[in-house]
CSV table of C-alpha atoms in Angstrom, one decimal:
chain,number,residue,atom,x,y,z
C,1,UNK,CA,19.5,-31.1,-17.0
C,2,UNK,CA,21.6,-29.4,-14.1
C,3,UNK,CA,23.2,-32.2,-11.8
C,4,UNK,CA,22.9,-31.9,-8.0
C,5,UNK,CA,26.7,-31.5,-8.1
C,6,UNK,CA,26.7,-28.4,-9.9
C,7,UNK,CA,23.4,-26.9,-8.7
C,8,UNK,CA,25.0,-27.3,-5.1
C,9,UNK,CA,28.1,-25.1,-6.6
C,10,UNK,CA,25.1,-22.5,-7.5
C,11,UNK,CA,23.4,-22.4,-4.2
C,12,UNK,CA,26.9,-21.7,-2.7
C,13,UNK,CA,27.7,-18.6,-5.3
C,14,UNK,CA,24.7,-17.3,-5.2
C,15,UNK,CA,25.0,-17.4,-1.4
C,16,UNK,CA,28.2,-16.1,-1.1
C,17,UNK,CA,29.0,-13.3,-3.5
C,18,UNK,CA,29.6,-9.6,-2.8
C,19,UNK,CA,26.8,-7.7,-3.4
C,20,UNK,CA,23.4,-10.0,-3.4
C,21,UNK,CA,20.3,-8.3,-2.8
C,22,UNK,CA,19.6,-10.3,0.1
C,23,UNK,CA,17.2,-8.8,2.8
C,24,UNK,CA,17.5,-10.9,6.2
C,25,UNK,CA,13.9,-12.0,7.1
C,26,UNK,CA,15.2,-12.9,10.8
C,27,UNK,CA,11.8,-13.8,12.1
C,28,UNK,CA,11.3,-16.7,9.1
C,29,UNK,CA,15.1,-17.9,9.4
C,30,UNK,CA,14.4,-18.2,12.9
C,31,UNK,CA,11.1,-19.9,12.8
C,32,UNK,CA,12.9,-22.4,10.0
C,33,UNK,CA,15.8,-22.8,12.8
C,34,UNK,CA,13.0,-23.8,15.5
C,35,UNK,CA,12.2,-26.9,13.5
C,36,UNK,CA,15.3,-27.8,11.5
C,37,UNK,CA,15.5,-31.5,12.2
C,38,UNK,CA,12.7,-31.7,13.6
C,39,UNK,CA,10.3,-34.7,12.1
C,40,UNK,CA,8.2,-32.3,10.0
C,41,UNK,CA,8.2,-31.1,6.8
C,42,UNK,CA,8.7,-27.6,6.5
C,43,UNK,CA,5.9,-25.9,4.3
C,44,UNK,CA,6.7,-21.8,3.7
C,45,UNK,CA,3.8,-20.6,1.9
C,46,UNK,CA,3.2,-17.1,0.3
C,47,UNK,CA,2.6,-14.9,-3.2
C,48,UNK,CA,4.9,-14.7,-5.7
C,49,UNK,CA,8.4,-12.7,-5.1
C,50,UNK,CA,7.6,-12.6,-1.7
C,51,UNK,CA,11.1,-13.5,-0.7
C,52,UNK,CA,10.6,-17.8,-0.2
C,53,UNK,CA,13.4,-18.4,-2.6
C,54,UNK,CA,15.6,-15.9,-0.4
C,55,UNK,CA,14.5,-16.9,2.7
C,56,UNK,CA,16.2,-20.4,1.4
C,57,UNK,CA,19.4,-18.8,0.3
C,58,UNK,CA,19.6,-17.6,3.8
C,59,UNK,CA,19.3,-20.5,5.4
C,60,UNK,CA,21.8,-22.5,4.0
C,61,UNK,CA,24.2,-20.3,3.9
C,62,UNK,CA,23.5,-20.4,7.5
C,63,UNK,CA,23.4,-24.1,7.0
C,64,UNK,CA,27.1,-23.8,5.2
C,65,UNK,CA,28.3,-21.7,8.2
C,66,UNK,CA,27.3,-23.8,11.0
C,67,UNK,CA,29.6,-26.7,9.0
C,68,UNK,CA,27.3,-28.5,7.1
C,69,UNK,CA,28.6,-29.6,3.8
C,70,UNK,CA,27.3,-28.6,0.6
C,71,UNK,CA,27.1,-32.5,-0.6
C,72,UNK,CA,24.6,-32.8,2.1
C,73,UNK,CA,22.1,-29.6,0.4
C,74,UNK,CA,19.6,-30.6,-2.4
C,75,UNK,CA,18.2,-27.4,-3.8
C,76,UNK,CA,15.7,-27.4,-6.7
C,77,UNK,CA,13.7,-24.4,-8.2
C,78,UNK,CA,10.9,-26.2,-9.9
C,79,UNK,CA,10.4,-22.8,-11.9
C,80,UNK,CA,13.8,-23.0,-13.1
C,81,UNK,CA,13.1,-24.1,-17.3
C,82,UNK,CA,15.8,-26.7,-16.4
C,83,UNK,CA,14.5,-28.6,-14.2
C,84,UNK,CA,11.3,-29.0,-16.4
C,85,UNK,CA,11.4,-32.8,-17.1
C,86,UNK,CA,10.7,-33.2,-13.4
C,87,UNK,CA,7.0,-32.8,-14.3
C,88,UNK,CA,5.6,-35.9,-11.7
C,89,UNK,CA,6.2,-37.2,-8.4
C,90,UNK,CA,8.4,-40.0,-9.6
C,91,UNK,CA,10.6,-38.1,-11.4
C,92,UNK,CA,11.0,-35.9,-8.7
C,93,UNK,CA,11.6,-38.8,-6.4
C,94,UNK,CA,14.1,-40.6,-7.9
C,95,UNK,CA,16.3,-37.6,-9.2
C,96,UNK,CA,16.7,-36.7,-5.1
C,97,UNK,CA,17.0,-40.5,-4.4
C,98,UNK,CA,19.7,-40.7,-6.5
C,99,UNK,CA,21.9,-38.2,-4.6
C,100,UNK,CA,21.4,-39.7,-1.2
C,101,UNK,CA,23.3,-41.9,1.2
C,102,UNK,CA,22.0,-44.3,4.1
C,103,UNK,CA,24.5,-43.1,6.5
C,104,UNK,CA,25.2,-38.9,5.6
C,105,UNK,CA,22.2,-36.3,6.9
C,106,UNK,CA,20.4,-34.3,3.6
C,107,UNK,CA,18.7,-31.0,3.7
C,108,UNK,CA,16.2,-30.8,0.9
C,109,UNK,CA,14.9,-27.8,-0.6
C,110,UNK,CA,11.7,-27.4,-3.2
C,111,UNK,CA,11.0,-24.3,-4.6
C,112,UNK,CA,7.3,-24.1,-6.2
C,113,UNK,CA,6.6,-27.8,-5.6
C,114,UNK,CA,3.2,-27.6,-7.2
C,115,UNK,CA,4.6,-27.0,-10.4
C,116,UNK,CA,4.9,-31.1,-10.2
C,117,UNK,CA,2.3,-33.4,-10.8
C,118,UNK,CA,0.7,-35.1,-7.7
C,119,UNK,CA,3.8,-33.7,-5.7
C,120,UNK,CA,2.7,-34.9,-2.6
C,121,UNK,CA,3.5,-38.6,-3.4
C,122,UNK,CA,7.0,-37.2,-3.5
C,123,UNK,CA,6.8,-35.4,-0.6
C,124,UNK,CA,5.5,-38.2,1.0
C,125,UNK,CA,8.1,-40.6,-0.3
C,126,UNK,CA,11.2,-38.3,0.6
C,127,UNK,CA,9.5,-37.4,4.1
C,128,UNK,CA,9.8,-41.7,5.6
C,129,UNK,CA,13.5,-41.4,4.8
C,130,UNK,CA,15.1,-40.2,8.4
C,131,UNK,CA,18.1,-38.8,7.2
C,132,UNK,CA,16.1,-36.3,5.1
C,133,UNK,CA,14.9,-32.8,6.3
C,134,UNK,CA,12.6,-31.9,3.8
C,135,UNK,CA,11.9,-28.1,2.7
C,136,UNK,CA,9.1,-27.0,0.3
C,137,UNK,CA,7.8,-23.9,-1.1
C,138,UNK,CA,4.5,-23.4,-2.7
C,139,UNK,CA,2.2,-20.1,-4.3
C,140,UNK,CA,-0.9,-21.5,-3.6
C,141,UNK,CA,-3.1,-22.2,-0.6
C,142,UNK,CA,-3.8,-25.2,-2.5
C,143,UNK,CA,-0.7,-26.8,-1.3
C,144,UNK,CA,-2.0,-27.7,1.8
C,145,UNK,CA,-5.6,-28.5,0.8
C,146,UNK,CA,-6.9,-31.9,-0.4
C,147,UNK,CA,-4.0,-34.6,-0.9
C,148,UNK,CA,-1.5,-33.3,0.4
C,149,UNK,CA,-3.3,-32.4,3.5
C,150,UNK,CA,-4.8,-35.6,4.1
C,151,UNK,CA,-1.6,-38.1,3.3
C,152,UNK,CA,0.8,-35.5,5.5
C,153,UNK,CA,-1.7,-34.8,8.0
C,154,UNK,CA,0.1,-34.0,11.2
C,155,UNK,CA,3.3,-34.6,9.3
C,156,UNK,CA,4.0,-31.1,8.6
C,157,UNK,CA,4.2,-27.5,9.8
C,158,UNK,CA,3.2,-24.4,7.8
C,159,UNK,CA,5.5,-20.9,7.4
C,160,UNK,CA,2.9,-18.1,6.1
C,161,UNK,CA,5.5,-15.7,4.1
C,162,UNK,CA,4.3,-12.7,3.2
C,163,UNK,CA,6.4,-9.5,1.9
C,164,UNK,CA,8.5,-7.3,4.0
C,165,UNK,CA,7.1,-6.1,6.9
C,166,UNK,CA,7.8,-2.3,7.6
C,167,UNK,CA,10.3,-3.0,10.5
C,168,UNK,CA,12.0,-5.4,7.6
C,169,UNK,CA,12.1,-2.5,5.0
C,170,UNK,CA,13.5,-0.3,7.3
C,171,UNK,CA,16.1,-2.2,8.1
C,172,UNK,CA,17.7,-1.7,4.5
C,173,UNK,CA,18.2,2.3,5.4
C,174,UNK,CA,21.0,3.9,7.6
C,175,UNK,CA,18.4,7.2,7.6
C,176,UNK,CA,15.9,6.9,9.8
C,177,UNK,CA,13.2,8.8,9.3
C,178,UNK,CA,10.2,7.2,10.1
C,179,UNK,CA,7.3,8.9,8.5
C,180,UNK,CA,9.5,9.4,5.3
C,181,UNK,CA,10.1,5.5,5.2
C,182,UNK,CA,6.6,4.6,5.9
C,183,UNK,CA,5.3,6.7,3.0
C,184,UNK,CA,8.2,5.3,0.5
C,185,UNK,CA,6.7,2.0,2.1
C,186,UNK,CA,2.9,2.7,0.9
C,187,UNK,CA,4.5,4.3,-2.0
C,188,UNK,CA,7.5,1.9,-3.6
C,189,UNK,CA,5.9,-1.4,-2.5
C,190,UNK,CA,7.0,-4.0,0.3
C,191,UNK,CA,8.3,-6.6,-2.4
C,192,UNK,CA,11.7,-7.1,-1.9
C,193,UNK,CA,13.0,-7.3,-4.9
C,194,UNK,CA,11.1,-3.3,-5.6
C,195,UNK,CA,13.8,-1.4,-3.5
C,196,UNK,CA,16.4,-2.2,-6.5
C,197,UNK,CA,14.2,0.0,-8.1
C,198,UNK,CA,14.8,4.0,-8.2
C,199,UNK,CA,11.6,5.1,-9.7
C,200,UNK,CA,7.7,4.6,-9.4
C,201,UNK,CA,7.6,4.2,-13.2
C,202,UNK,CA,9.7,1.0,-12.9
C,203,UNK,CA,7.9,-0.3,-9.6
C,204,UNK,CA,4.7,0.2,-11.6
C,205,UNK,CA,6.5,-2.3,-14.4
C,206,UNK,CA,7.4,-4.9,-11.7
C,207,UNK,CA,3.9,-5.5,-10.4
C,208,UNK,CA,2.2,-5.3,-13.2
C,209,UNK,CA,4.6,-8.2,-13.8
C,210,UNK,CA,4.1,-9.7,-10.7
C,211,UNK,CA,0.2,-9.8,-10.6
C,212,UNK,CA,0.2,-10.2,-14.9
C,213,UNK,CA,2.6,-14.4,-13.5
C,214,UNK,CA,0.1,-14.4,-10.8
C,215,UNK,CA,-2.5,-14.3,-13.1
C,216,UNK,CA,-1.3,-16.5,-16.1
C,217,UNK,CA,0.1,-19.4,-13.4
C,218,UNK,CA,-1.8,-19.6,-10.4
C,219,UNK,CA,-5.5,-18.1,-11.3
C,220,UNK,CA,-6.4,-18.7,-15.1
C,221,UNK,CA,-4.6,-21.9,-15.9
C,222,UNK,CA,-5.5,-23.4,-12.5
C,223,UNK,CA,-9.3,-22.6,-12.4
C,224,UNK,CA,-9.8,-22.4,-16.2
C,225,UNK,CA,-10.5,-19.0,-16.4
C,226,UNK,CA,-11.1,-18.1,-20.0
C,227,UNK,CA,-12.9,-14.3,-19.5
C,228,UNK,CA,-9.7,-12.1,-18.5
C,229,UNK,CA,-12.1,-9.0,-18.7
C,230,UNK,CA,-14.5,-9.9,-16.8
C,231,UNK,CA,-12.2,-11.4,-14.1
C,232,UNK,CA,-10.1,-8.0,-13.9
C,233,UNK,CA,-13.7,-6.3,-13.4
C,234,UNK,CA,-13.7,-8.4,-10.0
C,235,UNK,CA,-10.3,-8.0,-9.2
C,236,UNK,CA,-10.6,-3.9,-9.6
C,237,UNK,CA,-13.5,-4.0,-7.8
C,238,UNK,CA,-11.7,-5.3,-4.7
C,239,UNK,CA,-8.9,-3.6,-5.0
C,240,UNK,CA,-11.3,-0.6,-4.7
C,241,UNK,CA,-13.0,-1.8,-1.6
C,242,UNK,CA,-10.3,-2.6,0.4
C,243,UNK,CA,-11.4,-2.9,4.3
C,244,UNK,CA,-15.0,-2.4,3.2
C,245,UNK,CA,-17.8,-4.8,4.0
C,246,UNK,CA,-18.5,-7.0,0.9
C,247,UNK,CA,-21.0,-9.7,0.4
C,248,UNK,CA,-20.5,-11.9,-2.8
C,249,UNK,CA,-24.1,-10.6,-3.6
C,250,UNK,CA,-23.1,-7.3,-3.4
C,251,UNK,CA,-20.2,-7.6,-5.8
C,252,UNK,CA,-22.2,-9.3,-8.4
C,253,UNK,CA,-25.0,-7.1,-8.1
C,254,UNK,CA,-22.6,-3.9,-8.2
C,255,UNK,CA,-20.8,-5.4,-11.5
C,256,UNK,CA,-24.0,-6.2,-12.8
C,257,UNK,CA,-25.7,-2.6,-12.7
C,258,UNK,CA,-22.9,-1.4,-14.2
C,259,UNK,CA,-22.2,-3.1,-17.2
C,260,UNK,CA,-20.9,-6.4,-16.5
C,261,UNK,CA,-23.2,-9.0,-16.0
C,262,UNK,CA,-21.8,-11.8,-13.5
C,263,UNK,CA,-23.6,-14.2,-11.4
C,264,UNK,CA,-23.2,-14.8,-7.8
C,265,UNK,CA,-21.1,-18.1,-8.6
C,266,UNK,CA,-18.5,-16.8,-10.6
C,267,UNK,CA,-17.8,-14.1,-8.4
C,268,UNK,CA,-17.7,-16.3,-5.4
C,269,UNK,CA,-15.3,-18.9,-8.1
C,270,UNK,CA,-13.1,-15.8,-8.6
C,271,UNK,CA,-12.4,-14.8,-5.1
C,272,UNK,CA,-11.4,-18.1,-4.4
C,273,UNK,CA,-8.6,-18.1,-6.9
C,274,UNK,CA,-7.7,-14.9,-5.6
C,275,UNK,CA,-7.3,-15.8,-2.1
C,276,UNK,CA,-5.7,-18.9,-3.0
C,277,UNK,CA,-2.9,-17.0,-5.1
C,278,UNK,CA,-2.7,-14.8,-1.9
C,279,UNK,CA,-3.5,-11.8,-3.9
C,280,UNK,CA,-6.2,-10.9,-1.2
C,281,UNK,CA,-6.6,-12.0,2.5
C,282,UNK,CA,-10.4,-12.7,3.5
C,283,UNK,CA,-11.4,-11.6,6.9
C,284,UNK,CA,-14.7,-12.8,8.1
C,285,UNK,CA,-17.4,-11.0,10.8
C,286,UNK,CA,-17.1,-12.1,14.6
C,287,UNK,CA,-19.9,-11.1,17.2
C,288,UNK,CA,-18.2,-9.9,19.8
C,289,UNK,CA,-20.8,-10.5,22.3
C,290,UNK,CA,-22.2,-13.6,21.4
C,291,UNK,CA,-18.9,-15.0,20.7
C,292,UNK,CA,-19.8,-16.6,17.1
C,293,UNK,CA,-19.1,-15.9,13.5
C,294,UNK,CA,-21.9,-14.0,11.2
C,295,UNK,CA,-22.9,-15.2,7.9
C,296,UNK,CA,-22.9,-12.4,6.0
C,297,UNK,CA,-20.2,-9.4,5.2
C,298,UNK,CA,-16.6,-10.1,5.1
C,299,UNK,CA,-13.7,-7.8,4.3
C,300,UNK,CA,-10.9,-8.4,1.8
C,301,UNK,CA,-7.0,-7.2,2.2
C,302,UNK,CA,-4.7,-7.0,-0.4
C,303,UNK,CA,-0.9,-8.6,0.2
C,304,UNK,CA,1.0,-5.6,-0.9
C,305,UNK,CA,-1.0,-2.7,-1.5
C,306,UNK,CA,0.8,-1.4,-4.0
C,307,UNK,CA,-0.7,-3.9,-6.2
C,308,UNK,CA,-3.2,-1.8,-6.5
C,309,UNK,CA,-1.1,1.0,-8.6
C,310,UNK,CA,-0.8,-1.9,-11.2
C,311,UNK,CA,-4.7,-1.9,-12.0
C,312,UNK,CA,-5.9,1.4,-10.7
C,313,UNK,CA,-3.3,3.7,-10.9
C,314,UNK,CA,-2.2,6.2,-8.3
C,315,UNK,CA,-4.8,8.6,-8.0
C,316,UNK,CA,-7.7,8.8,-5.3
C,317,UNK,CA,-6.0,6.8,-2.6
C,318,UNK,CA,-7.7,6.5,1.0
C,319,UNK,CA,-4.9,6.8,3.3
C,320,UNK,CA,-7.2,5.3,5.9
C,321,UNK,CA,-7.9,1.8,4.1
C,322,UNK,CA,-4.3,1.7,3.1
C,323,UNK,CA,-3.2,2.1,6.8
C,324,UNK,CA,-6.0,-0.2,7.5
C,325,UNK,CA,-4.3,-2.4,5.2
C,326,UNK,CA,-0.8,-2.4,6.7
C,327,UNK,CA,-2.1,-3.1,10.0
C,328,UNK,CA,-4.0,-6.2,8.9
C,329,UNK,CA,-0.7,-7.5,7.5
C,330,UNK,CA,0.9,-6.7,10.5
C,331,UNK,CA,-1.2,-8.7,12.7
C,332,UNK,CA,-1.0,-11.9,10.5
C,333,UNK,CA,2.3,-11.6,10.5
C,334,UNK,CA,2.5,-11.5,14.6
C,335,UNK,CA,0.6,-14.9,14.1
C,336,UNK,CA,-3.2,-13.9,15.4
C,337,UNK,CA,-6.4,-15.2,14.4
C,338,UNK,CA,-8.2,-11.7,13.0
C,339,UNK,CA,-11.4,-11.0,12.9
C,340,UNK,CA,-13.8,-7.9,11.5
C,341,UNK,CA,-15.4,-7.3,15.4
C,342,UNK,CA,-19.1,-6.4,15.9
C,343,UNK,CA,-20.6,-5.3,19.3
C,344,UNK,CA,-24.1,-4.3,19.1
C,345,UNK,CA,-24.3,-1.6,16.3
C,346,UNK,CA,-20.7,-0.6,16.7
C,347,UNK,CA,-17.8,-2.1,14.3
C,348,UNK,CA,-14.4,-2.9,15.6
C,349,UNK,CA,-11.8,-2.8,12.9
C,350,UNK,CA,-9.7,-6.1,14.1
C,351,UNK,CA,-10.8,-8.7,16.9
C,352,UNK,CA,-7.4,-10.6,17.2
C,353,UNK,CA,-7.0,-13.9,19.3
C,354,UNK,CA,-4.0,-16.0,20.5
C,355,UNK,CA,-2.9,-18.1,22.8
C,356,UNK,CA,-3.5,-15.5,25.4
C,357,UNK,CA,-6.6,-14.4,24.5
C,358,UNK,CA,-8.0,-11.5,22.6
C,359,UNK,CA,-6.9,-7.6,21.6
C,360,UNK,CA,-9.2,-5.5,19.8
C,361,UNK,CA,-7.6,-2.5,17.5
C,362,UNK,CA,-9.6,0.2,16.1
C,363,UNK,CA,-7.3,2.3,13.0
C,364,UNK,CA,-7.7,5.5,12.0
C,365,UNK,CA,-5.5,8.0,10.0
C,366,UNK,CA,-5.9,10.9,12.7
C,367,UNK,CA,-8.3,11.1,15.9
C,368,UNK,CA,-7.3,14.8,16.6
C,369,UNK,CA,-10.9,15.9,15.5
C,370,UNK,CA,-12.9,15.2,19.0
C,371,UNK,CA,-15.6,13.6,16.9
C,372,UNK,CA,-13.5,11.1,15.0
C,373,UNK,CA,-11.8,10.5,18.8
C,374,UNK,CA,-15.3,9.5,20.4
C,375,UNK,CA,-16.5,7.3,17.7
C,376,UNK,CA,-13.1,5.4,17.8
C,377,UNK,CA,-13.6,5.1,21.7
C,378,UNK,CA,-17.5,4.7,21.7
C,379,UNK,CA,-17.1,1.2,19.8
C,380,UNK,CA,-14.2,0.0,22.1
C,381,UNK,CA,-15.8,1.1,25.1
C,382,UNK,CA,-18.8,-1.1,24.2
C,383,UNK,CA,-16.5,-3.9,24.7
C,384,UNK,CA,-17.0,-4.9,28.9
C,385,UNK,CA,-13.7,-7.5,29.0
C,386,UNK,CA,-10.5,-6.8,30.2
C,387,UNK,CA,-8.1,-7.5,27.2
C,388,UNK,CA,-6.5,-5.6,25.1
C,389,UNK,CA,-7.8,-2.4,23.6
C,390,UNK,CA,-5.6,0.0,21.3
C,391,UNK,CA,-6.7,2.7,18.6
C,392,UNK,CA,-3.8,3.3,15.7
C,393,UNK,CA,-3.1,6.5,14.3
C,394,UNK,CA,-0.9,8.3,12.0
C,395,UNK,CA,-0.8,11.2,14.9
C,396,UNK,CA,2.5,12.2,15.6
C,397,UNK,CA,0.5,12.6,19.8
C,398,UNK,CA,2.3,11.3,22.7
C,399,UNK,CA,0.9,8.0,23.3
C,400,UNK,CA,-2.8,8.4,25.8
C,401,UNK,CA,-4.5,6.1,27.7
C,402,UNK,CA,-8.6,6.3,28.0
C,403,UNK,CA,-9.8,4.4,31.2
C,404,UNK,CA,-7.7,1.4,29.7
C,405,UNK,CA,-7.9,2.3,25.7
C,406,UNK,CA,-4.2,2.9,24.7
C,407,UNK,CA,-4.0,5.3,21.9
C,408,UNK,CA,-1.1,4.6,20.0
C,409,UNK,CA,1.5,6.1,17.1
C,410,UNK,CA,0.9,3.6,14.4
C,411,UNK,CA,4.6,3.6,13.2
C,412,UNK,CA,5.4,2.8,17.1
C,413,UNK,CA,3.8,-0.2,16.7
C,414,UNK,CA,5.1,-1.5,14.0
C,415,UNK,CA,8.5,-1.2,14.8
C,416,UNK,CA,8.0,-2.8,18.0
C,417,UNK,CA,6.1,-6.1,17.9
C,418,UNK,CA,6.0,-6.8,21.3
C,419,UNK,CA,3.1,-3.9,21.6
């Protein structure tokens, strides 16, 4: 096996050299800044390739420039084939122990953690020691569930990663223009990694790779999947009902009358291990009115919705999901509670909350037809509160206010997140 020494030589290269395809992600270095030493471990959660293993390059290079010494950084990709005999907690534990001194500081860094058995005894173990800030990285929403959750309660603080955001991906470009990048965006995927890539033919190979390790790692190993058809049946059929009301009942029933018989609780088995790979985001129903959640209909979002290319080709896209879509990730990345709204019989695409209370966005490819404009304003104007209110919209329209209803260029508001 690679010794610390030399894997601390490797973090420093790869750091360092000329040329690394490194996007800066400032909003997660900063948030990893905000609790460096801090008596927490630091959790960063998100789907594969979504840039976790950058975001630690990053960070200690920054770590390297502010003076800290590499003998003081402990970096280990548990998906690297060489560090493969650390397979439980103890192994783990001891080959970090080895490495560290009472008396000198230690920044440790854990790529895919649950790649160990019962990791969170070694988590654990390497948290009590006070001269160890402890990093982890993890593909599953399964990291913080069960054990882990209940032994570290308190004890640690979450980082949702998700791929670039479209102010992040335009930030690789010297041209900017805005409504060519945002279609490239929809078009070439917001995986980092994708804009090495110089043709839709070769993004169309990477994430059919990226969902085929998805797949094989963190769906049908972990829930003992054995039925790969049937499971792609479910997984096309959300990918084709993206921002549509679903009930698990509906799925199954849909699959069923047309070909593929499924029951209620393997669908409801298989959107679990897709939301736990964070392949799909679930959103539930919120009564806007009577200020509770509804039992039935949620809707589903896809990370990058260019995964869907890799099952269902390009052909027959609804711009309006998609954008849909983008805005959803938007607003999870801004840190907001979301929620599908309902006020009366009227639907309101996204109920967000925060410390500060709610905003309510309806999204919509173009308003310029009066019609489409009325029913966009109808629903929010059902809404008697004084937060918040904003339609979304492709429209390339100087931005209107309605008696209090801000209608918005969507692009606008993604390059500024303080709207």
């Amino acid at each position: 096996m690679k010794s610390v020494a030399n894997f601390f030589c490797y973090a420093i290269i790869y750091s360092k050299k000329e040329g690394d395809f490194m996007i800066k992600r400032p909003t997660y270095l900063k948030k990893l800044f905000d609790f460096k030493d801090k008596d927490l471990i630091k959790v960063v959660t998100g789907i594969r390739r979504c840039g976790k293993t950058t975001l630690f390059d990053l960070y200690i290079k920054k770590l390297l420039e502010e003076g800290v010494s590499p003998k003081q950084i402990i970096h280990i990709n548990l998906e690297d084939p060489i560090f493969d005999d650390l397979d439980d907690y103890l192994k783990l534990y001891n080959y970090v122990m080895k490495e560290i001194k009472k008396d000198v500081k230690y920044y440790v860094f854990l790529d895919e953690v649950q790649n160990v058995k019962e990791f969170q005894k070694a988590c654990d173990g390497l948290y009590i020691h006070k001269n160890i800030d402890l990093y982890i990285t993890g593909s599953n929403a399964n990291l913080l569930s069960g054990e882990l959750a209940t032994l570290l309660s308190g004890r640690y603080i979450e980082i949702q990663m998700l791929p670039l955001s479209f102010k992040e991906y335009c930030s690789n470009f010297k041209e900017k223009n805005y409504d060519r990048l945002y279609l490239d965006y929809v078009n070439k995927s917001s995986f980092p990694y994708a804009l090495e890539l110089d043709d839709e033919s070769k993004i169309d190979d990477y994430l059919e790779n990226i969902y085929n390790t998805i797949i094989l790692k963190d769906v049908m190993a972990r829930k003992k999947i054995s039925d790969i058809t049937i499971f792609q049946s479910v997984t096309k059929f959300m990918l084709s009902n993206i921002g549509n009301l679903l009930s698990i009942k509906k799925i199954s029933d849909t699959l069923t009358s047309s070909g593929r018989n499924i029951s209620v609780h393997t669908v409801e088995s298989y959107l679990e291990a897709l939301t736990e790979s964070f392949i799909f985001y679930k959103v539930s129903r919120f009564d806007i009115k009577g200020k509770q959640f509804l039992q039935s209909g949620d809707k589903y979002y896809v990370t990058d919705v260019t995964l869907r290319y890799a099952l269902l080709g390009r052909k027959n896209l609804d711009m309006g999901h998609i954008l849909e879509n983008i805005v959803f990730l938007e607003l999870k990345r801004r840190g907001y509670k979301i929620y599908v709204g309902k006020s009366r019989d009227k639907e309101i695409d996204f109920v967000v909350e925060n410390k500060e209370g709610f905003r309510y966005y309806q999204v919509a490819y173009t308003v310029r037809d009066p019609e489409t404009l009325n029913r966009e304003l109808g629903a929010l104007e059902e809404i008697h509160d004084h937060y918040p209110k904003y339609i979304l919209t492709m429209d390339l329209d100087p931005e209107a206010d309605y008696d209090g209803i801000r209608k918005m260029n969507v692009i606008d508001w993604l390059l500024d997140d303080k709207k």
